[in-house]
Short mmCIF file of C-alpha atoms in Angstrom, two decimals:
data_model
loop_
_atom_site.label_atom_id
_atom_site.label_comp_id
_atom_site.label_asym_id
_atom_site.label_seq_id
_atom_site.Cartn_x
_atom_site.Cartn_y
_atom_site.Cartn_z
CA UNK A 24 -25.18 4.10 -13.29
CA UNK A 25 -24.41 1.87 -10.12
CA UNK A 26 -20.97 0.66 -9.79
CA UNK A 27 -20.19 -2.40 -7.43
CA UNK A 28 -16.92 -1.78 -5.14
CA UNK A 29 -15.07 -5.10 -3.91
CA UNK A 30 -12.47 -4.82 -1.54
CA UNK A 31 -10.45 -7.02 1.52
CA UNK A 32 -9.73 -3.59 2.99
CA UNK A 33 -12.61 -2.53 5.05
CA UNK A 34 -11.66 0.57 6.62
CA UNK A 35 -12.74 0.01 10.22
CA UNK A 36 -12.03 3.59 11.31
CA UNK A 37 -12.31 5.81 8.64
CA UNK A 38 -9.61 8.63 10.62
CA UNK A 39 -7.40 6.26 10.83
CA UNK A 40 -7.12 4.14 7.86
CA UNK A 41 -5.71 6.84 6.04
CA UNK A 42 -2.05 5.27 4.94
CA UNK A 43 -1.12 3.83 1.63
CA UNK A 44 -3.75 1.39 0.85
CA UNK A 45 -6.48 3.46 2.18
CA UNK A 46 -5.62 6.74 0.27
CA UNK A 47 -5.26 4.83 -2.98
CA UNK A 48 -8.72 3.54 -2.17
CA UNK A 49 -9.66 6.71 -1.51
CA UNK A 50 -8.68 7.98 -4.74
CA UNK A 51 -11.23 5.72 -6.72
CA UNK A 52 -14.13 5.68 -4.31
CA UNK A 53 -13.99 9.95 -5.02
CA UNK A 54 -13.94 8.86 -8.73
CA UNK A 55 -16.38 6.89 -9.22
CA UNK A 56 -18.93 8.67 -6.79
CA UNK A 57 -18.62 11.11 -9.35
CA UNK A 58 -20.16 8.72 -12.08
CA UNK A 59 -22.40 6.61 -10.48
CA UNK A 60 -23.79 5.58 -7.05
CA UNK A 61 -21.83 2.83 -5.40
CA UNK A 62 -22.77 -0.32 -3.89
CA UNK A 63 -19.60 -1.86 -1.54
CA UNK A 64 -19.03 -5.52 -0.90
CA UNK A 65 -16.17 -5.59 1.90
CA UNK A 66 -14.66 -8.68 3.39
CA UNK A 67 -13.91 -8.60 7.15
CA UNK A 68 -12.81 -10.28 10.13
CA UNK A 69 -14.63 -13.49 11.16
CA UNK A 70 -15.08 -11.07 14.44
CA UNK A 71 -16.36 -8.12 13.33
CA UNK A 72 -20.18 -7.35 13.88
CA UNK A 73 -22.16 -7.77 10.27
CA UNK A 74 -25.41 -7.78 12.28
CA UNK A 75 -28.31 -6.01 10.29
CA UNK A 76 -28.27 -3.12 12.58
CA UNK A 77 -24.43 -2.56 12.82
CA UNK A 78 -24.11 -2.56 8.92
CA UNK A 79 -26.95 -0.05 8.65
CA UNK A 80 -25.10 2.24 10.92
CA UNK A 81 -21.78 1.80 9.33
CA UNK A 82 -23.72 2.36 6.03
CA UNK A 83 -24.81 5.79 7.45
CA UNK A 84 -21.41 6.77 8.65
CA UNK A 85 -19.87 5.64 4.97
CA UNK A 86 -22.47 7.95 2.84
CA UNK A 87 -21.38 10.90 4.99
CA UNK A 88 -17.77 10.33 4.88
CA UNK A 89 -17.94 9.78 1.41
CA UNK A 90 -20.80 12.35 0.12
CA UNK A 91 -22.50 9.81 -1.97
CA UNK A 92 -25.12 7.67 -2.32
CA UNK A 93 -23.91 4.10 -1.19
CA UNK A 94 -25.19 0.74 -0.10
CA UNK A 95 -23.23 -1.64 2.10
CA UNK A 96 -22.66 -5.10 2.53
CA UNK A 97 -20.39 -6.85 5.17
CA UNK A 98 -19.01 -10.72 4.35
CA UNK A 99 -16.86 -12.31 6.74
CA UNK A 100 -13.52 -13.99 5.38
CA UNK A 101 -13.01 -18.07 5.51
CA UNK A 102 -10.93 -18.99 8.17
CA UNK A 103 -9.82 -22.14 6.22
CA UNK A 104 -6.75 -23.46 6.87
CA UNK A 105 -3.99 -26.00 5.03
CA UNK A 106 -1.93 -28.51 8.27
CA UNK A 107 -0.71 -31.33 8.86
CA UNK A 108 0.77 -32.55 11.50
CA UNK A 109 -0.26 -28.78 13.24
CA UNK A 110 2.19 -27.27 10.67
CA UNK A 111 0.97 -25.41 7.65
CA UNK A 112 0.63 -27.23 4.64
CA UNK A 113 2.26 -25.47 1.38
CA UNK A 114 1.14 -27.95 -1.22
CA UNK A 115 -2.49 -26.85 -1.87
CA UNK A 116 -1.50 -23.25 -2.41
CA UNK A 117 1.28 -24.41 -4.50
CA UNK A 118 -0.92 -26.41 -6.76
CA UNK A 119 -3.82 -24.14 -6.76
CA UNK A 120 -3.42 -20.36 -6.03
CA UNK A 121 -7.24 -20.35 -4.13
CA UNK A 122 -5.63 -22.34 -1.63
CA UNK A 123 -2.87 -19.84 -0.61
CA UNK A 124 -2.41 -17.47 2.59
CA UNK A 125 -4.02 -14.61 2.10
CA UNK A 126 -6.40 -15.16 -1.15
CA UNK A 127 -8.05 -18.76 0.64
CA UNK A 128 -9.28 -16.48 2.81
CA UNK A 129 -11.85 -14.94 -0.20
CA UNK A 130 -12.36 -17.90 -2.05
CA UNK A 131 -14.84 -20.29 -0.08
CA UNK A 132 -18.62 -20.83 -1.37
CA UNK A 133 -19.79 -17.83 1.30
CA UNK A 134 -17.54 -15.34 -0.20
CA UNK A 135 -18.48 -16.20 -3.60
CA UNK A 136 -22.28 -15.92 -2.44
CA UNK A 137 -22.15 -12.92 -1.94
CA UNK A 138 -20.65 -11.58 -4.46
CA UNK A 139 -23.25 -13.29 -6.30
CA UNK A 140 -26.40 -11.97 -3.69
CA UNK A 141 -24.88 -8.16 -4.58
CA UNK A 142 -25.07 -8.89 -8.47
CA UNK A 143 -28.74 -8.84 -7.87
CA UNK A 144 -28.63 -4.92 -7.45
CA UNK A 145 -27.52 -5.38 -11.50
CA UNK A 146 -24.39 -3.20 -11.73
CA UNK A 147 -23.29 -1.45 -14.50
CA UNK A 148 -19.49 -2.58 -13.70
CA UNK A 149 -17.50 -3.53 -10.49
CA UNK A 150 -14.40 -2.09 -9.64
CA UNK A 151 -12.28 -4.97 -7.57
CA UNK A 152 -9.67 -3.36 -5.21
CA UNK A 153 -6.57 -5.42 -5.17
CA UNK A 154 -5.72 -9.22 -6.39
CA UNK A 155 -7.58 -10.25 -3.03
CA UNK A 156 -11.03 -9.00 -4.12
CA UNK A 157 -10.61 -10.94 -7.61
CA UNK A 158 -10.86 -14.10 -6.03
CA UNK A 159 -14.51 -14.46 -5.74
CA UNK A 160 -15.23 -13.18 -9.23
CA UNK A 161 -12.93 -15.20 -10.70
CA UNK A 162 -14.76 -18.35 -9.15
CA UNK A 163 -17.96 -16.78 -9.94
CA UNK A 164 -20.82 -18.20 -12.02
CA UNK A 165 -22.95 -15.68 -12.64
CA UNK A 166 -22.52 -13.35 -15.18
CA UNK A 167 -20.17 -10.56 -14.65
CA UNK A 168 -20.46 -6.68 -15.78
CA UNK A 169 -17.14 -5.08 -17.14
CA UNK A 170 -14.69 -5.12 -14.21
CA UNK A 171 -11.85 -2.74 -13.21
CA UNK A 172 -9.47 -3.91 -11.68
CA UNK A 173 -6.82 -2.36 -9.22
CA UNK A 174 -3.83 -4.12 -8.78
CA UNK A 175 -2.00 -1.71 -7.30
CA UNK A 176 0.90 -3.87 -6.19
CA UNK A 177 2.16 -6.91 -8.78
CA UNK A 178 1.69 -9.77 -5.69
CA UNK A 179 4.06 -11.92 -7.65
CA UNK A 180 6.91 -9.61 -7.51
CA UNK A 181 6.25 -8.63 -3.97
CA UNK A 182 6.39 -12.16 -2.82
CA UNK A 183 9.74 -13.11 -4.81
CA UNK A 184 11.74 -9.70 -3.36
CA UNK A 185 10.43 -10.89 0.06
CA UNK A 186 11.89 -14.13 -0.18
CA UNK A 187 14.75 -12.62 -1.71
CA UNK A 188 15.70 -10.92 1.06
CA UNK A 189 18.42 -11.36 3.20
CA UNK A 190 17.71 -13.05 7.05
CA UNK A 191 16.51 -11.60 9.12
CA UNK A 192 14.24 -9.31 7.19
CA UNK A 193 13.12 -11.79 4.42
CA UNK A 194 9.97 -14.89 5.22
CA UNK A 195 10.91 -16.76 7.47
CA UNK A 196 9.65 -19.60 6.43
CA UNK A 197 11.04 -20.34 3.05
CA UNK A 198 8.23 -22.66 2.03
CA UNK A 199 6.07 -19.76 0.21
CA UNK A 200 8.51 -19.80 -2.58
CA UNK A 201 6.22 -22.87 -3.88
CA UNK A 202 3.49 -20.05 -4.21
CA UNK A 203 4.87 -18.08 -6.50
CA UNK A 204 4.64 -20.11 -10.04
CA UNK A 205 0.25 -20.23 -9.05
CA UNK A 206 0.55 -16.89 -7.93
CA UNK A 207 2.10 -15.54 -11.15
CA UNK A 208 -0.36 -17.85 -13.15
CA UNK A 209 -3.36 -16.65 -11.36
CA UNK A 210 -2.06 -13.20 -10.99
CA UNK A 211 -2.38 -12.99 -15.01
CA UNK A 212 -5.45 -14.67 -15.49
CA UNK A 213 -7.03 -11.94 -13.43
CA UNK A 214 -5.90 -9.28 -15.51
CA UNK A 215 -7.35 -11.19 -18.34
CA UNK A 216 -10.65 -11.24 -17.01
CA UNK A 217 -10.44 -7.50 -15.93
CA UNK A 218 -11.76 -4.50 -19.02
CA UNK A 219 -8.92 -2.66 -17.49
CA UNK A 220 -6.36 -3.17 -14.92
CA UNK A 221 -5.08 0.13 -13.08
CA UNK A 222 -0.99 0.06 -11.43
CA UNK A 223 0.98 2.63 -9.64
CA UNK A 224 3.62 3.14 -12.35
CA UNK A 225 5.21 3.12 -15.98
CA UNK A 226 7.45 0.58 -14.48
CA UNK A 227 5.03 -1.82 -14.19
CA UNK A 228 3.01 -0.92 -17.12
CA UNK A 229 5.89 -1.47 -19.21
CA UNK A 230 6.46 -5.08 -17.29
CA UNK A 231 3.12 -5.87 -17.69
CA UNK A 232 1.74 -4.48 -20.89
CA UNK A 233 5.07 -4.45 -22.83
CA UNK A 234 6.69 -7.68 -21.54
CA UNK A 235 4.13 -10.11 -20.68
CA UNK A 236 1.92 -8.41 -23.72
CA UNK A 237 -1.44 -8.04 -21.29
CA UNK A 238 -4.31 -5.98 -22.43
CA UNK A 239 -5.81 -2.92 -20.72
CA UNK A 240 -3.49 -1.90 -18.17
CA UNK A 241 -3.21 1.76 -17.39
CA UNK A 242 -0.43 3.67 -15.13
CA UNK A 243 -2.87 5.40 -12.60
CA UNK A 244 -0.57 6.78 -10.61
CA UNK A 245 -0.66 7.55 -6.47
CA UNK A 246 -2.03 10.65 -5.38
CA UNK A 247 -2.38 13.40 -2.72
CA UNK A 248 -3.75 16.82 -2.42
CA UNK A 249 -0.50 18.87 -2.52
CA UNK A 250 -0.45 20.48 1.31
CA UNK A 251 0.58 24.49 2.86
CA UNK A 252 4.99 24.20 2.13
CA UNK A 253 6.83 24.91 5.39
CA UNK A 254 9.63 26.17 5.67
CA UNK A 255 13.14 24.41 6.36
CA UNK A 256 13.50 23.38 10.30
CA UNK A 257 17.22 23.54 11.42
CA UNK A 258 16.25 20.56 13.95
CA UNK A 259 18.08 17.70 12.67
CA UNK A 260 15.63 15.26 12.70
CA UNK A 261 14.91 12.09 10.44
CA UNK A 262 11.33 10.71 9.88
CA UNK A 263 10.36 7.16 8.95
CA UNK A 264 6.25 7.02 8.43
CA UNK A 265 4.24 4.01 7.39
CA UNK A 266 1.44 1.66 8.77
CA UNK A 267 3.39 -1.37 10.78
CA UNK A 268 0.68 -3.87 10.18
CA UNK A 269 2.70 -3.94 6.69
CA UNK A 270 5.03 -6.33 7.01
CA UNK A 271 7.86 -4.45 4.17
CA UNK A 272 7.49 -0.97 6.59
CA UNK A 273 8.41 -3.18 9.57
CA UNK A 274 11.32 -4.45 7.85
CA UNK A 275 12.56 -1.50 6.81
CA UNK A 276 12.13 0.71 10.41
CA UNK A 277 14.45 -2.00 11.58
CA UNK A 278 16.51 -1.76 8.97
CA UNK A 279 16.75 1.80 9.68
CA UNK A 280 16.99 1.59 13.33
CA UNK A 281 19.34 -1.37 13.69
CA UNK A 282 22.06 -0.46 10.63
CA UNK A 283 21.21 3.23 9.64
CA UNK A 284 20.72 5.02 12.78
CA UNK A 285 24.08 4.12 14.63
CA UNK A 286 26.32 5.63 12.23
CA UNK A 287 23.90 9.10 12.02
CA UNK A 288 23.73 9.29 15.86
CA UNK A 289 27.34 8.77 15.87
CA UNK A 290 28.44 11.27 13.91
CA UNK A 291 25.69 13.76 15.06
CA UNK A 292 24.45 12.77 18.79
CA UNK A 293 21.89 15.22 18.89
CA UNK A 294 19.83 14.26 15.82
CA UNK A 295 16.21 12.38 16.81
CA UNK A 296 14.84 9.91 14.34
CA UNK A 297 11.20 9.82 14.71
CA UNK A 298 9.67 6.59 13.65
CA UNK A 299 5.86 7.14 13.39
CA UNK A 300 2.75 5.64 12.79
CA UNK A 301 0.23 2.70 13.66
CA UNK A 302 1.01 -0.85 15.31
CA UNK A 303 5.25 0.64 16.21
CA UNK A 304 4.71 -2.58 18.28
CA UNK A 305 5.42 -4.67 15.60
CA UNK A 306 8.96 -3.21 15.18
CA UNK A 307 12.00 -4.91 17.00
CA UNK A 308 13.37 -2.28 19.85
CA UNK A 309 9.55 -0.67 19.99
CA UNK A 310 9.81 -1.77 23.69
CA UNK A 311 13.29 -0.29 24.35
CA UNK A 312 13.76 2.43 22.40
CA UNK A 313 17.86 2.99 21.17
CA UNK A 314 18.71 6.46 22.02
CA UNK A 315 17.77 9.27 19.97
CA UNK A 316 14.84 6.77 18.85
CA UNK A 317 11.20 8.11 19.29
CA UNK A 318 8.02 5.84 18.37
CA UNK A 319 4.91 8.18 17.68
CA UNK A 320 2.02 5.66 17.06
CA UNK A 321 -0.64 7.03 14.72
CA UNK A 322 0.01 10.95 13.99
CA UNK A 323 -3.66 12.81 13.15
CA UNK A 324 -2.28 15.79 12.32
CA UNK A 325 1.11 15.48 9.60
CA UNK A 326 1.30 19.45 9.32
CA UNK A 327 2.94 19.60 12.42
CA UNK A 328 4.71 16.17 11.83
CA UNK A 329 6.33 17.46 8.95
CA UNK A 330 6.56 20.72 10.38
CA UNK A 331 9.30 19.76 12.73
CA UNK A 332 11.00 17.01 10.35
CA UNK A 333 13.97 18.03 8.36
CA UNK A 334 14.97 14.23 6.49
CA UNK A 335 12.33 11.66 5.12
CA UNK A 336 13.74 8.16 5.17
CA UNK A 337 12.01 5.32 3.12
CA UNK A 338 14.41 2.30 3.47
CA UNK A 339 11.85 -0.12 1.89
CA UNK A 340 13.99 -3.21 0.90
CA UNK A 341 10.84 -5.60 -0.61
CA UNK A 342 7.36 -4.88 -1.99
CA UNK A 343 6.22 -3.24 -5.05
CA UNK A 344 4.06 -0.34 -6.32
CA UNK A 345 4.99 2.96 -4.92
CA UNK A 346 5.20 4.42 -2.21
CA UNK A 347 2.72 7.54 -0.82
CA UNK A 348 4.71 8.41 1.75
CA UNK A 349 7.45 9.84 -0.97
CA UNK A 350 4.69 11.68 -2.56
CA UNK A 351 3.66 13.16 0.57
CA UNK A 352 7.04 14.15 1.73
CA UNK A 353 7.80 15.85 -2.09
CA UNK A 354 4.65 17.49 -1.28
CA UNK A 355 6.06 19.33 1.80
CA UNK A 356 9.25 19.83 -0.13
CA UNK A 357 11.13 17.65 2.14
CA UNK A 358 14.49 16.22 1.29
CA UNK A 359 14.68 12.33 0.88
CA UNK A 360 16.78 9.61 1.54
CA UNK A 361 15.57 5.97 0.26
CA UNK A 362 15.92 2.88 -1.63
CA UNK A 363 15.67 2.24 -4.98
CA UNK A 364 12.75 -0.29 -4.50
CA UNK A 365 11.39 2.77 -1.45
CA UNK A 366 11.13 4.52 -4.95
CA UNK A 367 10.67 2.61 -7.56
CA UNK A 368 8.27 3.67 -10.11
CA UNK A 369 8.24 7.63 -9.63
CA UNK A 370 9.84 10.42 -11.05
CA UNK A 371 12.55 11.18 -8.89
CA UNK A 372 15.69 11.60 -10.13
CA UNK A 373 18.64 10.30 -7.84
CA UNK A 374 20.76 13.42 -7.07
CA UNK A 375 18.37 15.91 -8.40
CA UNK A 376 14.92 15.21 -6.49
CA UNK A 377 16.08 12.30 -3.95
CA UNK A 378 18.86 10.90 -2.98
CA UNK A 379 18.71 6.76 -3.26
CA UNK A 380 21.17 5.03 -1.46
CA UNK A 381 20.59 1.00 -0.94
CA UNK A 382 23.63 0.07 2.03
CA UNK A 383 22.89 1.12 5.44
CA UNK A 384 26.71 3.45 5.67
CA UNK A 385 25.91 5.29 1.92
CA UNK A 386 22.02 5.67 3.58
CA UNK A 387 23.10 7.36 6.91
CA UNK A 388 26.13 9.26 5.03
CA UNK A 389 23.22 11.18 2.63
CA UNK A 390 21.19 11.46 6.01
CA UNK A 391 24.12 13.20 7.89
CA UNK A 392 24.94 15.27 4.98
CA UNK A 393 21.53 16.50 4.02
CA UNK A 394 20.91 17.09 8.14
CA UNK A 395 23.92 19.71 8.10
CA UNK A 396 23.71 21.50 4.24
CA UNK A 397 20.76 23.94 4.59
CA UNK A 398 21.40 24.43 0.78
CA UNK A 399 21.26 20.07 -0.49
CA UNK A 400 17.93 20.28 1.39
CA UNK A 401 16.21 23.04 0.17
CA UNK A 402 17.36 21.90 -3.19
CA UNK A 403 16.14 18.67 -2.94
CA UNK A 404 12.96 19.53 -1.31
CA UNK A 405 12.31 22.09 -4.19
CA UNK A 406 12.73 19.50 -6.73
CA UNK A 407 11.08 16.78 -5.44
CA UNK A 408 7.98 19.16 -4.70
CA UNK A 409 7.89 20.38 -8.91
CA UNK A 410 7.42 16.78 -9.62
CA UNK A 411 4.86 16.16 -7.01
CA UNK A 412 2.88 19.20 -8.26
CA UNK A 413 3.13 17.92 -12.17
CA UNK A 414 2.72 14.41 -11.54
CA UNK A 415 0.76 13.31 -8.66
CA UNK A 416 -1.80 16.15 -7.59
CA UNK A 417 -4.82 14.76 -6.90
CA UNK A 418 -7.05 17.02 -9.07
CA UNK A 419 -5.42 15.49 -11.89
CA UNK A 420 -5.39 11.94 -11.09
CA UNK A 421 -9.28 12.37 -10.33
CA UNK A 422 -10.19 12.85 -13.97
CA UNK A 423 -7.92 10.46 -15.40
CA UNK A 424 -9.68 7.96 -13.26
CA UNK A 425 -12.84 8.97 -14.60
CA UNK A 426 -11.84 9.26 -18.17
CA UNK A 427 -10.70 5.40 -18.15
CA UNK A 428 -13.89 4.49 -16.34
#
């Protein structure tokens, strides 16, 4: 069996790439290696080397990582663009959803080509990662095997919470609201075309299967492999972890830094909020750090991050899907403080398993509280680590993956 793998995400450094998107990605490459070989068809930068030679290597470096047999196949992205008058133009995308910011960037006759060049190799099905990789078989005219599709996020309810949002963390230009009625459209049509279309949660099963009466979709839920527990550090430290490239993690840091953290370091001066992972330069006060504020960059090792972490904080205010960093922390049985959209769509009960707060005071007051009750914490932590264990080991998730393909 030969399954064909389509994906926007290329993972450039495989020890690196290892937040949200890339785990989940993770996740189904291990599944399906299990089934058949895989052939991937990744979309990069109009920079990046696809030269015969560098591909081969990368190749090489991909079958060992991953412990299968593989093929590879590099296709640079369009670099169309929609101005006039040198600013961006809005109306194409609004009219036709192949014309928007990010998705025009996989929909010119190149990307499509090859697409079409790898269904020579005659796969058995393709697996599309993400709305992104959809574009080019939806414009397609060759023949397609089944395809599974991973939405992973619902795009149109990402983009509407982001324009929702309040200035100065919301879009700031306004003008992408006249995506969302193509996006939505388009959005819909791909989970049409798709055999089955995997999301994160219930939540948006119910949304999508229940409420807009779609066929196939099936809760596949995030996943890690549940780490050594530590035991509870009296250092009363908060930790905010995500990949800054992602434009709702940089929103919330500053949300945390900017409203949260002044009333916590108030009341308790010697707490430390550590703020960690890739691209912190992204973040507003990255430069000049408040007091008490400490920017990691990428951590390698999160045994001994979490190790000397007492408080998770996930103040996510836009996005959708859920969120592996709460997994992760529930994994080390660490207390947590977030949003209801930081956890929307997993089984955490507010007061029993997490504590979800939504204004910046009622956020740092459950910070400052769970930072000085030795008792809330280990409670917490306890219970959000029996759900992690039932619901989102990775064992488990494995063969559910497999069963549906």
């Amino acid at each position: 069996m030969r399954v064909l793998f389509v994906s926007n995400n290329f993972p450039t450094d495989l020890r690196v790439k290892i937040h949200g998107i890339y785990k989940r990605m993770g996740l189904f490459i291990d599944a399906i290696k299990g089934l058949a070989s895989i052939d991937f068809l990744y979309y990069v930068s109009p920079s990046f080397d696809i030269s015969q030679a560098n591909v081969a290597k990368l190749e090489q470096e991909f079958a060992q990582h991953w412990q299968a047999d593989i093929t590879l196949t590099l296709c640079h992205r369009s670099t169309r663009k929609h101005q006039f008058l040198r600013r961006p133009n809005y109306l194409p995308g609004a009219l036709n959803f192949f014309e928007q910011k990010p998705y025009i960037s996989l929909s010119g006759k190149r990307q499509v080509a090859a697409l079409e060049d790898c269904l020579d190799r005659k796969p058995d099905a393709i697996f599309a990662h993400r709305l992104q990789a959809m574009c080019p078989l939806m414009l397609a005219k060759a023949k397609l095997p089944p395809i599974f599709f991973d939405l992973d996020d619902i795009e149109h309810i990402s983009l509407d919470r982001q324009l929702k949002q309040p200035a100065p963390y919301r879009k700031k230009d306004r003008s992408y609201h006249l995506y969302l009625p193509s996006l939505r459209h388009a959005e819909l049509k791909a989970i049409r075309k798709a055999q089955k279309t995997f999301i994160c949660s219930e939540q948006d099963r119910t949304y999508l299967a229940e409420q807009l009466k779609l066929p196939g979709i099936v809760t596949i839920p995030n996943a890690i492999t549940m780490p050594m527990p530590h035991p509870l550090t009296n250092a009363p430290t908060l930790l905010f972890i995500g990949s800054y490239t992602y434009q709702p993690n940089v929103t919330a840091a500053e949300f945390l830094i900017e409203q949260v953290w002044p009333h916590v370091h108030q009341v308790m001066p010697e707490s430390k909020l550590i703020i960690a992972g890739a691209h912190p330069e992204s973040i507003r006060g990255h430069q000049i750090p408040p007091p008490g504020v400490e920017f990691t960059g990428f951590v390698e090792n999160l045994d001994e991050l979490y190790q000397k972490v007492r408080v998770v904080c996930c103040p996510i205010l836009s996005g959708s899907g859920t969120r592996v960093k709460l997994i992760e922390a529930a994994a080390y049985r660490k207390p947590i403080v977030s949003t209801r959209i930081g956890a929307e769509g997993l089984d955490l009960v507010d007061g029993e398993a997490i504590f979800l707060r939504d204004h910046a005071k009622t956020f740092a007051d459950a910070c400052i509280e769970l930072l000085q009750n030795d008792q809330l914490c280990q409670r917490l932590g306890n219970a959000a680590y029996t759900v992690a264990s039932k619901r989102y080991d990775r064992a488990q998730i494995l063969q559910q993956i497999q069963h549906h393909l």
